[in-house]
């Protein structure tokens, strides 16, 4: 992989390769863009087949965080870390303490959090070496479990998408098919049930399905049936890449709005559902409640303030839909444009500020 060529093409700022022989730490910190503020993004631990695969994942994820944070209205840029190793076997205290020292060395340019393969306990170890970490234990002033907040954001975004599709954001009487009933989706189902929606659910975990059936009167269907059920809204809350050539012809919903990451298998699938007239709430906009929540920790966590910010996901989805109609583009592209326009406005503002400062200094020197 030609790293510098790739970074130049997609305008990355920095990559830091970290190793600690004693603990076995092998980490890649990638900072994509800090126009809006310091880069915030989680630390993923995974058994990558090659170092190139780990680097590529760090780059891809860091850029995704730039867009997610920008679209969420946060004054934060995008970054990400990957640690090469098996999260079930290779973790130790020394590893995360060493990693924390590397983060501290960046002096606030990068702030980390949990991700796939890492836990609150890992963040607590990092916190022993640096304050530039979120998602630590509540005893240290953290926001705690982010799932309920993420779910509330998805609920708000779903209502905005419903407004476009049905002319009302009320979900009462709507049939909503929820794929996956994990921590986030269970709380989402609770919000939907309380508003009077009818639920159809599926999950590989039969106990999770039964819980939704018992608590919310949901109808259970098999894994592969969820795509073709008669429903108003389809809520993917499990795996990625589930909007694809096989599933699109089956979908009867007028809205797709759920918590899962990377829902489109390929961008052309976003084009396809747009042409079908389906209102798609782009995943990284609608599921931003978690990152909004942990970002509030940087100001001294206040749950009421964080939840008010999460409520604006409704407005963010509405803005994406408006850009989609304005520019006649699918919503997945409109989401990118929302983020890019915000970053560009800040970049121009900063450039103008620097020009003014130089002009003032030049006049003073005469």
Phi, psi and omega in degrees: 000129178274092191297312183295323178295317179296314181296323178292318182300317184254013170058052173277152182266318192201146171225133180240123176264122185241135173217145175224109188300317185296318183270344183086011180295127170225103187229150177234115175260125180239127176248118183273304187207131179240027179301318183274344182156185179300151183283127175244129177186150188286173177251120180257135175244125189207154179270079180290143181290325181221162175294323178299321180295322179293316179298315180298320179294317179299317179298312183298314183291324180296317178296320178300324179289328175302313182290319181297313182293321180293314181294332179281355180080018180275148176271057184219146175268193185243134175207170180198154174234142167238136173251128180276118180160166179273114183296343180273340187234333193259359183285147170201162183301316183301323182300310184284332174292317178297318178297319177301323179292324176295319178297317179301325179295340178276355170056039175094358177291335181225133178238130184257176181196181177290156171203192180304127176088356177235161188227175174302320180298322177295319179295325178298322178292319177298322182297338177294341184245343183204148175273355184272060180210141177240171179076023176280179181298147178306333179298336179263012178093020182278171180273352179079205183299120183278350187304312181298326181288318176301317180299318180296321177296319177296318177302314180296317180294324178298321179296322179294319178294323178297322178302319180290318186281324189242354180080004176210147178265006176289134179257005178297128179083352179284144176264121186237122180264118184251118180264110184096131181230050177282199186302311182293311186293326178298315179292323175301314179301323179298314178298316183293318179297318181295334178273352176101018177280155173261135188247139169240128186229157172208156178189151176290338178272105185294329179293321178295321178297313182298325179297318179292323177296314182292314188279328188236005181065027182290154173264130181265138175228166178289162185308310186281350182278339189298331182289328190257002181291153175285115182206163176271323185226134174253124183244095177286119182228026181229256185281161173273176176059029183269352172262101189212185184300326182282323187271327185305314180297341182273338190287126179255351184293152175269344182226139169241116184207109182206178189271346185297150175273152172050055185291326179280125177294317175221159181299329180298336178287331172293323176296318184296313181288333175295317180294333178280353180083013177280134176275112182255124176269106185306135190302316186286349174272313186284333183259023184280001182303322181297313181288326175299319182295311182290330178298330180294338177299333182293342179254009187086102196302131175227110188298318180300317179295318179297317182293325177296322177292321179297326178302332182289354173301328174305310181293324181294318177294320177298321179294320177299315180297320179296318177295321178302316179287321181299316186258001180054053179228158176297157184294332179295325175285324179297325178297316176300318182294322177302314180293314183295321180295322179293317179297318182294322177298318179291322180298318179293320179298316179294320180297319179294321178299316180294321177297317179296319179298317180295323179296317179297315180296322178296319179293323181292328184281351181279000000 
